[in-house]
PDB file of C-alpha atoms in Angstrom:
ATOM      1  CA  MET A 233       0.000   0.000   0.000  1.00 44.00           C
ATOM      2  CA  ARG A 234       1.450   3.309  -1.001  1.00 63.00           C
ATOM      3  CA  GLY A 235       1.146   6.380   1.169  1.00 68.00           C
ATOM      4  CA  LEU A 236      -0.431   9.690   0.362  1.00 70.00           C
ATOM      5  CA  ASP A 237       1.455  12.156  -1.778  1.00 78.00           C
ATOM      6  CA  GLU A 238       2.881  15.026   0.270  1.00 82.00           C
ATOM      7  CA  GLY A 239       0.860  17.613  -1.695  1.00 84.00           C
ATOM      8  CA  LEU A 240      -2.440  15.795  -1.238  1.00 80.00           C
ATOM      9  CA  ARG A 241      -1.735  15.323   2.450  1.00 82.00           C
ATOM     10  CA  GLN A 242      -1.191  19.050   2.802  1.00 87.00           C
ATOM     11  CA  VAL A 243      -4.380  19.873   0.881  1.00 84.00           C
ATOM     12  CA  ALA A 244      -6.470  17.502   3.021  1.00 82.00           C
ATOM     13  CA  SER A 245      -4.877  18.934   6.163  1.00 85.00           C
ATOM     14  CA  MET A 246      -5.552  22.508   5.088  1.00 87.00           C
ATOM     15  CA  VAL A 247      -9.203  21.703   4.319  1.00 84.00           C
ATOM     16  CA  LEU A 248      -9.663  20.265   7.798  1.00 83.00           C
ATOM     17  CA  ILE A 249      -7.818  23.155   9.470  1.00 89.00           C
ATOM     18  CA  ILE A 250      -9.894  25.761   7.620  1.00 88.00           C
ATOM     19  CA  VAL A 251     -13.128  23.929   8.470  1.00 84.00           C
ATOM     20  CA  GLY A 252     -12.050  23.808  12.127  1.00 86.00           C
ATOM     21  CA  MET A 253     -11.350  27.542  12.127  1.00 89.00           C
ATOM     22  CA  ALA A 254     -14.693  28.275  10.478  1.00 86.00           C
ATOM     23  CA  ILE A 255     -16.517  26.158  13.056  1.00 85.00           C
ATOM     24  CA  ALA A 256     -14.768  27.941  15.921  1.00 88.00           C
ATOM     25  CA  LEU A 257     -15.650  31.346  14.495  1.00 90.00           C
ATOM     26  CA  GLY A 258     -19.194  30.280  13.598  1.00 87.00           C
ATOM     27  CA  SER A 259     -19.822  28.900  17.065  1.00 88.00           C
ATOM     28  CA  ALA A 260     -19.015  32.278  18.617  1.00 89.00           C
ATOM     29  CA  PHE A 261     -21.568  33.989  16.371  1.00 90.00           C
ATOM     30  CA  ARG A 262     -24.108  31.224  17.013  1.00 90.00           C
ATOM     31  CA  TRP A 263     -23.646  31.622  20.774  1.00 92.00           C
ATOM     32  CA  MET A 264     -24.417  35.358  20.441  1.00 93.00           C
ATOM     33  CA  ARG A 265     -27.531  34.637  18.352  1.00 93.00           C
ATOM     34  CA  ILE A 266     -28.756  32.033  20.859  1.00 94.00           C
ATOM     35  CA  GLU A 267     -28.189  34.402  23.778  1.00 96.00           C
ATOM     36  CA  ARG A 268     -30.141  37.119  21.973  1.00 95.00           C
ATOM     37  CA  SER A 269     -32.993  34.704  21.182  1.00 95.00           C
ATOM     38  CA  LEU A 270     -33.200  33.532  24.779  1.00 95.00           C
ATOM     39  CA  ARG A 271     -33.251  37.091  26.126  1.00 96.00           C
ATOM     40  CA  HIS A 272     -36.067  38.096  23.779  1.00 96.00           C
ATOM     41  CA  GLY A 273     -38.057  34.855  24.133  1.00 95.00           C
ATOM     42  CA  LYS A 274     -37.719  33.979  20.451  1.00 95.00           C
ATOM     43  CA  PRO A 275     -37.128  30.528  18.923  1.00 95.00           C
ATOM     44  CA  LEU A 276     -33.534  29.346  18.765  1.00 92.00           C
ATOM     45  CA  PRO A 277     -31.814  29.755  15.392  1.00 89.00           C
ATOM     46  CA  ALA A 278     -31.083  26.714  13.243  1.00 86.00           C
ATOM     47  CA  PRO A 279     -27.491  25.452  13.235  1.00 84.00           C
ATOM     48  CA  GLY A 280     -25.995  26.827  10.029  1.00 80.00           C
ATOM     49  CA  ILE A 281     -22.476  25.469  10.504  1.00 81.00           C
ATOM     50  CA  VAL A 282     -23.481  21.790  10.194  1.00 83.00           C
ATOM     51  CA  PRO A 283     -23.524  21.787   6.359  1.00 85.00           C
ATOM     52  CA  LEU A 284     -20.045  23.370   6.328  1.00 81.00           C
ATOM     53  CA  LEU A 285     -18.751  20.672   8.655  1.00 83.00           C
ATOM     54  CA  GLY A 286     -20.201  17.927   6.465  1.00 87.00           C
ATOM     55  CA  LEU A 287     -18.854  19.502   3.289  1.00 87.00           C
ATOM     56  CA  GLY A 288     -15.359  19.964   4.700  1.00 83.00           C
ATOM     57  CA  ILE A 289     -15.132  16.415   6.000  1.00 85.00           C
ATOM     58  CA  GLY A 290     -16.514  15.126   2.703  1.00 88.00           C
ATOM     59  CA  VAL A 291     -13.950  17.045   0.628  1.00 85.00           C
ATOM     60  CA  ALA A 292     -11.052  15.910   2.808  1.00 83.00           C
ATOM     61  CA  SER A 293     -12.303  12.308   2.664  1.00 85.00           C
ATOM     62  CA  ILE A 294     -12.574  12.382  -1.108  1.00 87.00           C
ATOM     63  CA  ILE A 295      -9.037  13.763  -1.397  1.00 82.00           C
ATOM     64  CA  VAL A 296      -7.699  10.966   0.797  1.00 81.00           C
ATOM     65  CA  LEU A 297      -9.688   8.263  -1.026  1.00 82.00           C
ATOM     66  CA  ILE A 298      -8.510   9.470  -4.437  1.00 82.00           C
ATOM     67  CA  ALA A 299      -4.929   9.520  -3.214  1.00 77.00           C
ATOM     68  CA  LEU A 300      -5.134   5.988  -1.808  1.00 75.00           C
ATOM     69  CA  PHE A 301      -6.722   4.336  -4.834  1.00 76.00           C
TER      70      PHE A 301
END
C-alpha cells in the first residue's frame, strides 16, 4: 500500500484546518444569536455550521480516497 502524496496530504490537512477555524468562528456567532434569542423569548436559530462541517469532511475524505486508490 502506497502512502499519500505530500501535496495531497497538505491539501487535506488545510481543508480540515480551515473547516475547524470556520466552526470555531461560527460557534461564537451562534452563541451570540442564541443568547439574543433567549433574552427576547424567540425561537432558537437553526445550526448553520453543520452543512459546512459535512462539506469539509466530505472534501477531505474524497481527497484521501482518491490519493489511496
